[in-house]
Coordinates of C-alpha atoms and ligand atoms in Angstrom, one line a residue:
M1 CA -0.6 2.9 30.3
R2 CA -0.4 6.1 28.2
A3 CA 3.3 6.9 27.4
K4 CA 4.3 10.3 29.0
K5 CA 6.4 12.7 26.8
L6 CA 9.9 13.2 28.3
V7 CA 9.4 16.7 29.5
W8 CA 7.1 14.8 32.0
H9 CA 10.0 12.3 33.0
I10 CA 12.3 15.5 33.5
F11 CA 10.1 18.1 35.1
P12 CA 8.4 16.3 38.3
A13 CA 12.5 15.6 39.6
N14 CA 12.8 18.8 39.5
L15 CA 10.9 20.4 40.8
L16 CA 10.9 18.3 43.7
I17 CA 14.9 18.9 44.3
T18 CA 14.1 22.2 43.6
V19 CA 11.5 22.5 46.2
G20 CA 13.3 20.4 48.9
S21 CA 16.6 22.5 48.1
L22 CA 14.6 25.6 48.5
L23 CA 12.1 24.4 52.0
A24 CA 15.7 22.9 53.5
L25 CA 17.4 25.9 53.0
L26 CA 14.8 28.1 54.3
W27 CA 14.1 25.7 57.2
Y28 CA 17.6 26.2 57.3
S29 CA 18.3 30.3 57.2
S30 CA 15.6 30.8 59.4
V31 CA 16.8 28.7 62.3
A32 CA 20.0 30.1 61.7
F33 CA 18.7 33.6 61.6
N34 CA 16.7 32.6 64.7
T35 CA 20.0 31.6 66.4
F36 CA 21.8 35.0 65.1
Y37 CA 19.6 37.4 65.9
N38 CA 18.4 35.5 69.4
N39 CA 22.2 35.3 70.7
W40 CA 22.4 39.4 69.5
L41 CA 19.9 40.4 71.0
A42 CA 20.8 38.7 74.0
A43 CA 24.0 40.0 74.0
D44 CA 22.7 43.7 73.5
L45 CA 20.2 43.4 76.2
E46 CA 22.9 41.9 78.7
D47 CA 24.9 44.7 77.9
R48 CA 22.5 47.2 78.3
A49 CA 22.2 45.7 81.4
Y50 CA 25.4 46.1 82.5
L51 CA 25.0 50.1 81.2
I52 CA 22.0 50.6 83.6
E53 CA 23.5 48.3 86.1
E54 CA 25.3 50.7 88.5
Q55 CA 22.1 53.7 88.4
I56 CA 19.9 50.8 89.2
A57 CA 22.3 49.6 91.9
T58 CA 22.7 52.6 93.7
L59 CA 19.0 53.7 93.9
V60 CA 18.4 49.6 94.9
G61 CA 21.1 50.5 97.5
Q62 CA 19.5 53.9 98.9
N63 CA 16.4 52.1 98.4
K64 CA 14.2 54.5 96.6
P65 CA 11.7 51.8 95.4
Q66 CA 9.8 55.6 94.0
E67 CA 12.5 56.5 91.8
L68 CA 13.5 53.1 91.3
K69 CA 10.7 52.6 89.4
A70 CA 10.7 56.1 87.2
L71 CA 14.4 54.9 86.7
C72 CA 12.9 51.6 85.3
R73 CA 10.6 53.7 83.4
R74 CA 11.8 56.2 81.7
L75 CA 15.1 53.6 80.7
G76 CA 12.4 51.4 78.8
R77 CA 10.7 53.7 77.7
K78 CA 13.6 55.6 75.6
T79 CA 15.5 52.1 75.0
S80 CA 12.4 49.8 74.1
T81 CA 13.2 47.2 76.7
R82 CA 11.5 46.1 79.6
I83 CA 13.5 46.9 82.3
T84 CA 12.8 44.4 86.1
V85 CA 14.3 44.7 88.9
I86 CA 14.2 41.4 91.2
Q87 CA 14.8 40.3 95.0
P88 CA 16.4 37.5 96.0
S89 CA 13.3 36.1 96.8
G90 CA 12.0 37.2 93.9
K91 CA 9.7 39.9 94.3
V92 CA 9.2 42.0 91.9
V93 CA 10.6 45.5 93.3
A94 CA 10.1 47.7 89.7
D95 CA 8.8 47.6 86.3
S96 CA 8.8 49.3 83.4
D97 CA 6.0 48.1 81.7
E98 CA 3.6 47.5 85.0
D99 CA 2.9 47.8 88.9
P100 CA 5.3 45.6 90.6
D101 CA 2.8 45.0 93.5
I102 CA 0.5 42.9 91.3
M103 CA 3.1 41.1 90.2
S104 CA 3.4 37.8 90.8
N105 CA 6.9 36.1 92.5
H106 CA 9.7 35.7 89.7
S107 CA 12.0 33.4 91.7
N108 CA 11.0 30.0 89.2
R109 CA 11.6 32.1 85.9
P110 CA 14.4 30.0 84.3
E111 CA 16.5 33.4 83.5
I112 CA 16.3 34.2 86.8
V113 CA 16.8 30.9 88.5
T114 CA 20.6 30.9 86.4
A115 CA 20.4 34.9 87.5
F116 CA 20.6 33.8 91.2
S117 CA 23.5 30.9 90.3
G118 CA 25.0 34.4 89.2
K119 CA 25.7 33.8 85.6
T120 CA 23.5 35.8 83.4
G121 CA 20.5 34.1 82.6
S122 CA 18.4 34.0 79.3
Q123 CA 14.9 32.7 78.1
L124 CA 12.5 33.6 75.0
R125 CA 9.0 32.7 76.0
V126 CA 5.7 34.2 76.1
S127 CA 5.3 37.0 78.8
A128 CA 2.8 36.2 81.8
T129 CA 2.3 39.8 82.2
L130 CA 2.0 40.8 78.9
G131 CA 1.0 37.9 76.6
V132 CA 4.0 38.5 73.3
K133 CA 6.9 35.9 73.2
M134 CA 9.9 38.4 75.0
L135 CA 13.8 37.6 75.2
Y136 CA 14.4 38.1 79.1
V137 CA 17.7 38.7 80.0
A138 CA 18.4 38.4 83.6
I139 CA 22.2 39.6 85.7
P140 CA 23.0 38.9 89.2
F141 CA 23.9 43.0 90.6
T142 CA 25.2 44.1 94.1
H143 CA 24.2 47.0 95.5
K144 CA 25.9 48.3 99.5
D145 CA 23.2 48.0 102.3
G146 CA 25.2 49.0 105.3
D147 CA 28.1 47.7 104.7
T148 CA 26.9 44.2 103.1
N149 CA 26.6 43.6 99.6
K150 CA 23.4 42.3 98.6
F151 CA 22.7 41.1 95.0
H152 CA 19.9 41.5 93.3
I153 CA 18.9 40.8 89.7
L154 CA 18.3 43.0 86.9
R155 CA 16.2 41.7 84.5
M156 CA 16.0 43.3 80.9
A157 CA 13.4 42.1 78.1
M158 CA 12.3 42.9 74.5
P159 CA 9.8 41.8 72.4
V160 CA 11.1 39.4 69.6
S161 CA 7.7 40.3 67.2
A162 CA 9.8 42.4 65.0
M163 CA 12.1 39.1 64.3
D164 CA 9.3 37.2 63.5
Q165 CA 8.2 39.8 61.1
A166 CA 11.5 40.0 59.7
L167 CA 11.6 35.9 59.1
Q168 CA 7.8 35.9 58.0
T169 CA 9.4 39.0 54.8
L170 CA 12.8 37.0 54.9
R171 CA 10.1 33.6 53.9
I172 CA 7.7 35.1 51.7
K173 CA 11.2 36.7 49.6
V174 CA 12.2 33.1 49.7
A175 CA 8.7 31.9 49.0
L176 CA 9.1 34.3 45.5
S177 CA 12.3 33.6 44.3
G178 CA 11.4 29.7 44.9
L179 CA 8.8 30.2 42.6
M180 CA 11.1 32.2 40.4
V181 CA 13.2 29.2 40.4
V182 CA 10.8 26.3 40.0
L183 CA 9.5 28.3 36.7
L184 CA 13.1 28.6 35.5
A185 CA 13.4 25.0 36.7
M186 CA 10.5 24.0 34.2
F187 CA 11.6 26.3 31.4
A188 CA 15.2 24.5 31.7
A189 CA 12.9 21.3 32.5
I190 CA 11.4 21.7 28.8
L191 CA 14.6 23.1 27.7
V192 CA 16.8 19.6 28.3
S193 CA 13.5 17.5 27.2
R194 CA 13.2 19.1 23.8
R195 CA 17.3 19.1 23.4
I196 CA 17.0 15.2 24.2
S197 CA 13.6 14.3 22.5
R198 CA 13.4 16.4 19.4
P199 CA 15.9 13.9 17.9
L200 CA 14.3 11.0 19.4
E201 CA 11.0 12.0 17.8
I202 CA 13.5 12.8 14.2
M203 CA 14.5 9.2 14.9
T204 CA 10.8 7.9 15.3
E205 CA 9.8 9.6 12.3
V206 CA 12.4 8.3 10.4
S207 CA 12.1 4.7 11.5
K208 CA 8.4 4.7 10.7
Q209 CA 9.6 5.9 6.7
F210 CA 11.7 3.0 7.1
A211 CA 8.9 0.3 8.3
K212 CA 6.8 2.0 5.4
E213 CA 10.2 0.9 3.0
N214 CA 11.0 4.0 2.6
F215 CA 14.8 4.2 2.6
T216 CA 15.8 7.4 1.2
T217 CA 15.3 9.3 4.4
S218 CA 18.4 9.1 6.7
L219 CA 18.5 10.6 9.9
P220 CA 20.8 14.7 9.6
I221 CA 23.9 14.5 12.4
T222 CA 24.5 18.1 13.0
P223 CA 27.0 19.3 15.0
H224 CA 25.0 20.5 18.1
C225 CA 24.3 16.4 18.3
S226 CA 25.4 14.5 21.3
L227 CA 27.9 12.5 21.0
E228 CA 25.1 9.5 21.7
V229 CA 22.6 10.2 19.7
A230 CA 25.2 11.1 16.7
S231 CA 26.7 7.8 17.0
L232 CA 23.0 6.2 17.4
A233 CA 21.7 8.3 14.1
T234 CA 24.4 6.6 12.1
A235 CA 24.0 3.4 13.2
M236 CA 20.7 4.1 12.1
N237 CA 21.9 5.9 9.2
S238 CA 24.0 2.7 7.6
M239 CA 21.2 0.0 8.7
A240 CA 18.8 2.3 6.9
Q241 CA 21.6 2.1 4.1
K242 CA 22.3 -2.5 4.3
L243 CA 18.0 -3.0 4.4
R244 CA 17.7 -0.5 1.1
E245 CA 20.3 -3.0 -0.3
R246 CA 18.8 -6.2 1.1
F247 CA 15.0 -4.2 0.0
N248 CA 16.2 -3.8 -3.4
T249 CA 17.4 -7.2 -3.9
I250 CA 14.3 -8.9 -2.5
V251 CA 12.4 -6.6 -4.6
Q252 CA 13.7 -7.3 -7.7
Q253 CA 14.1 -11.0 -7.0
R254 CA 9.8 -10.9 -6.7
N255 CA 9.7 -9.1 -9.3
E256 CA 11.6 -11.7 -11.5
L257 CA 9.6 -14.0 -9.7
Q258 CA 6.0 -12.6 -10.3
T259 CA 7.4 -12.4 -14.2
I260 CA 8.1 -15.9 -14.3
L261 CA 5.2 -16.9 -12.4
T262 CA 2.8 -14.6 -14.5
S263 CA 4.7 -15.9 -17.9
M264 CA 3.6 -19.1 -17.4
A265 CA 1.6 -21.0 -19.2
E266 CA 1.1 -23.7 -16.3
A267 CA -1.0 -22.8 -13.0
I268 CA 1.3 -23.1 -9.9
L269 CA 0.1 -22.8 -6.3
V270 CA 1.9 -22.3 -3.2
V271 CA 0.5 -23.5 -0.1
D272 CA 1.6 -23.4 3.6
N273 CA 1.4 -26.7 5.8
D274 CA -2.3 -26.0 6.8
K275 CA -2.7 -26.2 3.0
Q276 CA -3.6 -22.1 2.7
I277 CA -3.0 -20.9 -0.7
K278 CA 0.1 -18.1 -0.3
T279 CA 1.0 -17.4 -3.8
L280 CA -0.8 -18.4 -7.3
N281 CA 0.0 -17.3 -10.6
T282 CA -2.5 -15.7 -13.5
A283 CA -2.5 -19.0 -15.3
A284 CA -3.3 -20.3 -11.8
T285 CA -6.5 -18.5 -11.7
F286 CA -7.8 -19.0 -15.3
L287 CA -7.1 -22.6 -14.6
F288 CA -9.4 -22.7 -12.0
G289 CA -11.4 -19.5 -12.6
I290 CA -11.2 -18.1 -9.4
S291 CA -9.4 -14.5 -8.0
A292 CA -6.2 -14.3 -7.0
H293 CA -7.3 -12.3 -3.5
K294 CA -10.2 -14.2 -2.9
A295 CA -8.3 -17.3 -2.9
I296 CA -5.6 -16.0 -0.5
N297 CA -5.0 -17.8 2.4
K298 CA -7.7 -20.1 2.1
S299 CA -7.3 -23.7 1.8
T300 CA -7.2 -25.4 -1.3
Q301 CA -9.9 -27.4 -0.4
E302 CA -12.4 -24.5 0.4
I303 CA -11.4 -23.0 -2.7
L304 CA -10.6 -25.3 -5.7
R305 CA -13.1 -28.0 -4.2
N306 CA -11.8 -30.9 -5.9
I307 CA -11.2 -34.1 -4.1
N308 CA -8.3 -35.2 -6.7
I309 CA -6.7 -32.2 -6.3
E310 CA -6.8 -31.9 -1.9
R311 CA -5.5 -35.9 -2.1
L312 CA -2.5 -34.1 -4.5
V313 CA -1.6 -31.6 -1.7
N314 CA -1.8 -34.2 1.0
A315 CA 0.5 -36.7 -1.3
T316 CA 3.1 -33.4 -1.8
L317 CA 3.2 -32.3 1.7
T318 CA 3.9 -35.3 3.2
S319 CA 5.9 -36.4 0.7
V320 CA 10.0 -35.9 0.3
K321 CA 10.1 -36.8 -3.7
V322 CA 8.4 -34.6 -6.3
V323 CA 4.8 -36.2 -7.0
T324 CA 3.3 -36.1 -10.4
E325 CA 0.4 -37.3 -11.9
E326 CA -2.3 -36.6 -14.5
I327 CA -5.8 -35.8 -13.1
T328 CA -8.9 -34.9 -14.7
I329 CA -11.0 -32.2 -13.6
D330 CA -14.6 -31.1 -14.9
K331 CA -14.5 -26.8 -15.6
G332 CA -17.9 -25.8 -16.7
G333 CA -19.2 -29.5 -17.7
E334 CA -15.7 -29.5 -19.7
K335 CA -13.6 -32.3 -19.0
L336 CA -9.4 -30.9 -18.4
F337 CA -6.6 -33.4 -18.2
L338 CA -3.9 -31.7 -15.4
Q339 CA -0.2 -33.2 -15.6
Y340 CA 0.2 -32.2 -11.8
S341 CA 4.2 -31.8 -9.8
G342 CA 4.0 -31.1 -6.9
V343 CA 7.0 -30.7 -4.5
Q344 CA 7.7 -29.7 -1.3
L345 CA 9.2 -26.2 0.1
H346 CA 12.1 -26.5 2.5
G347 CA 13.5 -23.5 5.2
D348 CA 17.1 -23.1 5.7
S349 CA 16.9 -25.3 8.8
G350 CA 15.9 -28.5 6.5
H351 CA 11.9 -28.1 7.9
S352 CA 9.2 -28.4 5.5
F353 CA 6.9 -25.6 5.2
G354 CA 4.1 -25.9 2.3
A355 CA 4.3 -27.0 -1.2
V356 CA 4.4 -25.9 -5.0
M357 CA 2.2 -27.4 -6.9
T358 CA 2.0 -27.0 -11.1
F359 CA -0.8 -27.8 -12.9
N360 CA -0.2 -28.1 -16.9
D361 CA -3.1 -28.1 -18.7
V362 CA -2.5 -30.9 -21.3
T363 CA -6.1 -31.4 -22.5
H364 CA -5.6 -29.5 -25.7
I365 CA -2.4 -32.7 -26.1
R366 CA -4.8 -35.2 -25.4
K367 CA -7.6 -33.6 -27.5
L368 CA -5.3 -33.6 -30.3
E369 CA -3.7 -37.1 -29.5
N370 CA -7.9 -38.6 -30.1
I371 CA -8.3 -36.9 -33.1
R372 CA -5.4 -38.1 -34.8
Q373 CA -6.3 -41.2 -33.7
E374 CA -9.7 -41.1 -34.6
F375 CA -8.4 -39.0 -38.1
V376 CA -5.9 -42.5 -38.6
A377 CA -8.8 -44.9 -38.1
N378 CA -10.3 -42.8 -40.2
V379 CA -8.3 -42.7 -43.0
S380 CA -7.8 -46.3 -42.6
H381 CA -11.3 -47.2 -43.0
E382 CA -11.8 -44.5 -46.1
L383 CA -8.8 -46.1 -47.8
M384 CA -9.8 -49.7 -47.0
T385 CA -12.8 -49.5 -48.7
P386 CA -12.1 -48.4 -51.9
L387 CA -9.1 -51.3 -51.4
T388 CA -10.6 -54.1 -50.2
S389 CA -12.9 -53.8 -53.5
I390 CA -10.1 -53.0 -55.6
K391 CA -8.1 -56.4 -54.2
G392 CA -11.6 -58.4 -54.6
Y393 CA -12.5 -58.0 -57.9
A394 CA -8.7 -58.3 -59.2
E395 CA -8.7 -61.9 -57.2
T396 CA -11.5 -62.6 -58.8
I397 CA -10.1 -61.7 -62.5
L398 CA -7.3 -63.4 -62.2
D399 CA -9.1 -67.0 -60.2
S400 CA -11.7 -66.5 -63.0
T401 CA -11.0 -70.0 -65.6
Q402 CA -13.4 -68.5 -68.1
D403 CA -12.3 -66.2 -70.9
D404 CA -15.2 -64.0 -70.2
K405 CA -14.0 -60.8 -71.6
E406 CA -17.5 -58.6 -71.0
Q407 CA -17.0 -60.0 -66.9
T408 CA -13.2 -58.7 -66.9
E409 CA -14.0 -55.1 -68.7
K410 CA -16.9 -54.9 -66.2
F411 CA -14.7 -55.6 -62.8
L412 CA -11.5 -53.9 -64.6
Q413 CA -13.7 -50.8 -64.5
I414 CA -14.6 -50.9 -60.8
I415 CA -11.4 -51.4 -59.8
L416 CA -10.9 -48.1 -62.2
R417 CA -13.5 -46.5 -60.3
Q418 CA -12.5 -47.8 -56.7
S419 CA -8.7 -47.1 -57.9
D420 CA -10.0 -43.0 -58.5
R421 CA -11.6 -43.1 -55.9
L422 CA -8.9 -44.2 -53.4
Q423 CA -6.3 -41.0 -55.6
A424 CA -9.0 -38.8 -55.1
I425 CA -9.1 -39.3 -51.3
V426 CA -5.8 -38.8 -51.2
S427 CA -4.9 -36.5 -53.6
D428 CA -7.7 -34.6 -50.8
L429 CA -5.5 -35.5 -47.8
L430 CA -2.5 -34.1 -49.3
E431 CA -4.0 -30.9 -50.3
L432 CA -5.5 -30.8 -46.9
S433 CA -2.4 -31.3 -44.8
R434 CA -0.5 -29.1 -47.3
I435 CA -2.5 -26.2 -46.2
E436 CA -2.5 -27.1 -42.6
Q437 CA 1.5 -27.3 -43.3
E438 CA 1.4 -23.8 -44.9
I439 CA -1.0 -22.1 -42.0
E440 CA 1.8 -23.7 -39.7
H441 CA 4.9 -22.3 -41.1
N442 CA 2.9 -18.7 -42.2
E443 CA 3.8 -19.6 -45.8
I444 CA -0.1 -18.4 -46.7
H445 CA 0.6 -15.0 -48.5
L446 CA -2.4 -13.0 -48.4
V447 CA -2.8 -9.9 -50.8
Q448 CA -5.0 -8.0 -52.4
T449 CA -7.0 -9.5 -55.5
N450 CA -10.2 -8.6 -57.6
L451 CA -12.4 -10.9 -55.7
K452 CA -15.0 -11.3 -58.8
T453 CA -11.6 -13.1 -60.7
V454 CA -11.4 -15.3 -58.3
L455 CA -14.9 -16.3 -58.4
E456 CA -15.2 -16.8 -62.2
Q457 CA -12.3 -18.6 -62.4
A458 CA -13.7 -21.3 -59.9
I459 CA -17.1 -21.3 -62.0
Q460 CA -14.3 -21.5 -65.3
V461 CA -13.9 -25.3 -62.7
C462 CA -17.7 -26.2 -62.2
T463 CA -19.3 -24.8 -65.7
H464 CA -18.3 -28.7 -67.1
K465 CA -19.6 -30.5 -64.0
A466 CA -23.0 -27.5 -63.7
A467 CA -23.6 -28.2 -68.2
E468 CA -23.7 -32.0 -67.2
K469 CA -26.7 -31.4 -64.7
H470 CA -27.8 -28.1 -66.7
M471 CA -27.4 -26.4 -64.4
E472 CA -26.4 -22.5 -64.0
I473 CA -24.5 -20.5 -61.8
Q474 CA -24.7 -17.5 -61.7
L475 CA -22.4 -14.6 -59.9
E476 CA -23.5 -11.2 -58.0
C477 CA -20.2 -9.1 -57.2
P478 CA -19.1 -5.8 -57.6
P479 CA -16.3 -5.5 -60.3
L480 CA -13.9 -3.9 -58.0
L481 CA -14.0 -5.5 -54.8
T482 CA -10.9 -6.4 -54.2
A483 CA -9.4 -8.5 -50.3
P484 CA -6.7 -9.7 -48.5
I485 CA -6.7 -13.6 -50.1
D486 CA -4.5 -15.9 -51.3
P487 CA -5.9 -16.3 -54.3
Q488 CA -5.5 -19.8 -55.7
L489 CA -6.5 -21.3 -51.9
M490 CA -10.3 -19.2 -52.2
E491 CA -10.8 -20.4 -55.5
Q492 CA -9.7 -24.3 -54.1
A493 CA -12.6 -23.1 -50.8
T494 CA -14.9 -21.5 -53.7
V495 CA -14.4 -24.3 -56.3
N496 CA -15.0 -27.7 -53.1
L497 CA -18.7 -26.1 -52.4
L498 CA -19.7 -25.7 -56.0
V499 CA -18.9 -29.2 -56.4
N500 CA -20.8 -30.1 -53.6
A501 CA -23.7 -27.2 -54.7
I502 CA -23.7 -29.3 -58.2
K503 CA -23.6 -32.8 -55.8
Y504 CA -26.6 -32.6 -54.0
S505 CA -28.9 -30.7 -56.6
H506 CA -31.4 -31.7 -58.4
P507 CA -30.5 -31.3 -62.0
A508 CA -31.1 -27.6 -64.1
N509 CA -31.6 -26.5 -60.7
P510 CA -29.1 -23.0 -59.7
I511 CA -26.7 -22.3 -57.6
K512 CA -26.1 -18.2 -56.7
I513 CA -22.8 -16.9 -55.6
N514 CA -23.4 -13.6 -54.4
A515 CA -20.1 -11.7 -52.5
G516 CA -19.9 -7.6 -51.3
L517 CA -18.9 -6.0 -47.9
L518 CA -20.6 -6.9 -45.1
S519 CA -21.5 -4.3 -42.4
T520 CA -20.9 -6.3 -38.8
G521 CA -21.8 -3.4 -36.6
N522 CA -18.6 -3.3 -34.9
N523 CA -17.2 -0.6 -37.0
Q524 CA -15.2 -3.6 -39.1
E525 CA -15.9 -4.5 -42.1
M526 CA -15.9 -7.9 -44.0
I527 CA -16.1 -9.5 -46.7
S528 CA -18.8 -12.4 -46.9
I529 CA -18.7 -14.7 -50.1
S530 CA -22.2 -16.9 -49.8
I531 CA -23.0 -20.5 -52.9
R532 CA -26.4 -20.9 -52.3
D533 CA -28.1 -24.0 -53.6
F534 CA -31.5 -25.4 -54.5
G535 CA -30.2 -29.0 -53.8
I536 CA -31.4 -31.5 -51.2
G537 CA -30.3 -29.9 -48.2
I538 CA -28.4 -30.6 -44.6
G539 CA -30.1 -32.0 -41.7
Q540 CA -29.9 -29.6 -38.7
E541 CA -28.5 -32.6 -36.5
H542 CA -25.3 -33.1 -39.3
L543 CA -24.7 -29.4 -39.2
P544 CA -22.1 -29.2 -36.0
R545 CA -20.0 -31.5 -37.0
L546 CA -20.4 -30.8 -41.2
F547 CA -16.4 -29.3 -41.3
E548 CA -14.7 -31.9 -39.9
R549 CA -12.9 -34.8 -41.8
F550 CA -14.9 -37.8 -43.1
Y551 CA -17.6 -36.3 -41.9
R552 CA -21.0 -37.0 -44.3
S553 CA -24.5 -36.2 -43.5
N554 CA -25.7 -38.9 -46.9
K555 CA -22.7 -41.6 -46.6
D556 CA -24.0 -43.3 -50.1
R557 CA -24.9 -40.5 -52.1
S558 CA -21.4 -38.7 -51.2
R559 CA -19.8 -42.4 -51.8
K560 CA -21.5 -42.8 -54.9
L561 CA -20.9 -39.3 -56.1
G562 CA -17.5 -39.6 -55.4
G563 CA -17.3 -37.6 -52.2
T564 CA -14.4 -38.1 -50.3
G565 CA -15.8 -36.1 -47.5
L566 CA -12.7 -34.2 -47.0
G567 CA -13.9 -31.2 -49.0
L568 CA -15.9 -29.0 -46.2
A569 CA -12.6 -29.6 -44.6
I570 CA -10.7 -28.2 -46.6
V571 CA -12.8 -24.7 -46.8
K572 CA -12.3 -24.6 -43.3
H573 CA -9.0 -24.8 -43.4
I574 CA -8.8 -22.4 -46.0
V575 CA -10.3 -19.7 -44.1
Q576 CA -8.9 -20.0 -41.1
A577 CA -5.8 -19.5 -43.3
H578 CA -7.7 -15.9 -44.0
N579 CA -8.4 -15.2 -40.6
G580 CA -12.0 -15.8 -41.4
S581 CA -15.5 -18.0 -40.9
V582 CA -17.3 -20.5 -42.6
E583 CA -21.3 -21.2 -41.7
V584 CA -23.9 -23.2 -42.9
I585 CA -27.4 -22.6 -43.0
S586 CA -29.7 -25.3 -44.9
E587 CA -33.0 -26.6 -45.2
V588 CA -33.9 -30.5 -45.6
G589 CA -35.6 -30.4 -49.4
K590 CA -34.8 -26.8 -49.9
G591 CA -31.1 -25.7 -50.3
T592 CA -28.3 -25.0 -48.3
T593 CA -26.3 -21.6 -48.1
F594 CA -23.0 -21.7 -47.6
T595 CA -20.7 -18.2 -46.4
I596 CA -17.2 -17.2 -46.1
V597 CA -16.5 -14.6 -44.1
I598 CA -13.4 -12.8 -44.7
P599 CA -11.7 -9.6 -43.0
T600 CA -11.2 -6.6 -45.6
G601 CA -8.8 -4.5 -45.6
T602 CA -9.5 -0.4 -45.5
Q603 CA -11.9 0.0 -49.0
R604 CA -14.9 0.8 -48.2
D605 CA -15.7 1.8 -51.9
F606 CA -18.4 -0.6 -52.0
P607 CA -22.3 -0.6 -51.0
A608 CA -22.5 -2.8 -48.0
M609 CA -24.2 -5.7 -48.0
Q610 CA -26.8 -6.4 -45.0
K611 CA -26.0 -9.5 -43.5
Ligands
ADP701 P1 -17.8 -34.8 -49.9 O1 -16.8 -34.9 -50.4 O2 -18.6 -36.2 -49.3 O3 -19.1 -33.7 -50.3 P2 -17.6 -32.4 -48.4 O4 -16.5 -32.6 -46.9 O5 -17.4 -31.7 -49.3 O6 -17.3 -34.8 -48.1 O7 -19.0 -32.7 -47.7 C1 -19.3 -33.6 -46.2 C2 -20.8 -33.7 -46.4 O8 -21.7 -32.6 -46.1 C3 -21.1 -34.0 -47.9 O9 -21.1 -35.8 -47.5 C4 -22.7 -33.5 -47.4 O10 -23.6 -34.9 -47.2 C5 -22.8 -32.4 -47.0 N1 -22.5 -31.3 -48.2 C6 -21.7 -30.7 -48.1 N2 -22.5 -29.5 -49.2 C7 -23.9 -30.1 -49.0 C8 -24.3 -29.1 -50.4 N3 -24.4 -28.5 -51.5 N4 -26.0 -30.1 -50.4 C9 -26.5 -30.7 -48.8 N5 -25.4 -31.5 -48.8 C10 -24.7 -31.8 -48.5

């Protein structure tokens, strides 16, 4: 039902009371006025009757009907009164307005009947003779008829239309004043309703603001306010104050919680008892590849679509203990290891209303564990080969009964070679671990260094090896090119690549080193150092794993040439320490190019190389 304005509640009642009282007043005043007028007129007519009684009685006594009629007519005209003289038989003997001969017998007229009994009779009725409403007053009077006294009736009558007119005028005036009172009542109703509704409207408006969590507004308390309104406003203001405090506390706690949730690396989901997601943090959106607004109020089954997680949700919602388990999920073809921990949520009454579920992505740790295990196995394997060889030859020498010096020397040479290999492996491992530690502890200091000098020093280190195979190392590098590098590490990386280029190339093939600025197209300048050989090349299938520790594309050749399988891993670590990358392009039988790309400082003085 549509609610009505307050004025429409007050005004009809006001109108009813006003109109009712006016009608009652009108009715009462009409009746009172009518009665008063009738009584007054009756008394007046009676007085008039007594005034002319003697004259009438004389003429009746003298039996002069003509004079009597003339007197009645004359007096009637003068006093605007109808005067009728009636015999005791009811016969009219004289009438001021009509011919008595044609008038009916009046003995049954109520006022006449009363007058016959010796009293003054009166009645208000419509005259049968004249057809107008008249007030009749009849008195008995006596006259001499010889020696006896006889009585007749003298009746005075007057139309009461004057009174009706007066009453009509009164009614119109009362109606008009009633209309004015109705208007006044409406005006008063509007005023009163406004007086009441205005504070209510303000309160409604302020309450709406409260509902919109705006507690800064407060209800005004003015001297015009009624006591009730003022106390209600005070109560509402104090309620707003308390709400504001509670709200601020809630907002602060919510923000704290939000910040904690957002900053947590663990993915967190809060679900209700119907397994609908109520809250999730940023880590969860990333981990499950979902958007927060789409996930809220949806079931975990619909959003996560993982049978393992669904099982954990069920287990957590039904268990009073913390549920922990490690699960794996598939994300875009990648297997993720998640450490799950879930616990029920309890309300004040102790009833569970959902659960908090935490997923910690431990894929990285598991991968590291795998790498570590693999690494240990690889190292053991790498070390075992020379060690077995050393042990075998040493035992052979010891067991040998013959004093074959040549044989013994041959075996000792093998032991020495294997020891060198062992030493090289351990030395590379130590180098790798040192670089890793330096990166981890942020101990690598990059300084702007002339690159050409560093590359020349690396070439210098390899000159002997290159000369053995009659290979020439050609260098192309702008003389003033500087780069933010650790000179020793960068020299080491270059040496490793040069040594490989020499090792895996045929004699007399040249090796080319090319260094310069590289235009990357995204307004960032990089420095590129490429080492190109024209050697045996590497099969495409080996390229993705080439930089892994102990990975060799050609095992026998590498071992024969004293390779440890760690040279490229060291290069990769050094380049990463320079925030750069290393790439390889190779073709079997044609040669290989390794390219190191590192970010430059601010210099732009040299012509850029095309990538
Ligand atoms: P290694 O000590 O065996 O050379 P590296 O880590 O330096 O170990 O190299 C890994 C493997 O990559 C090598 O065993 C070799 O098979 C291949 N390789 C590296 N550089 C070259 C190159 N310039 N030409 C051909 N093969 C190469």
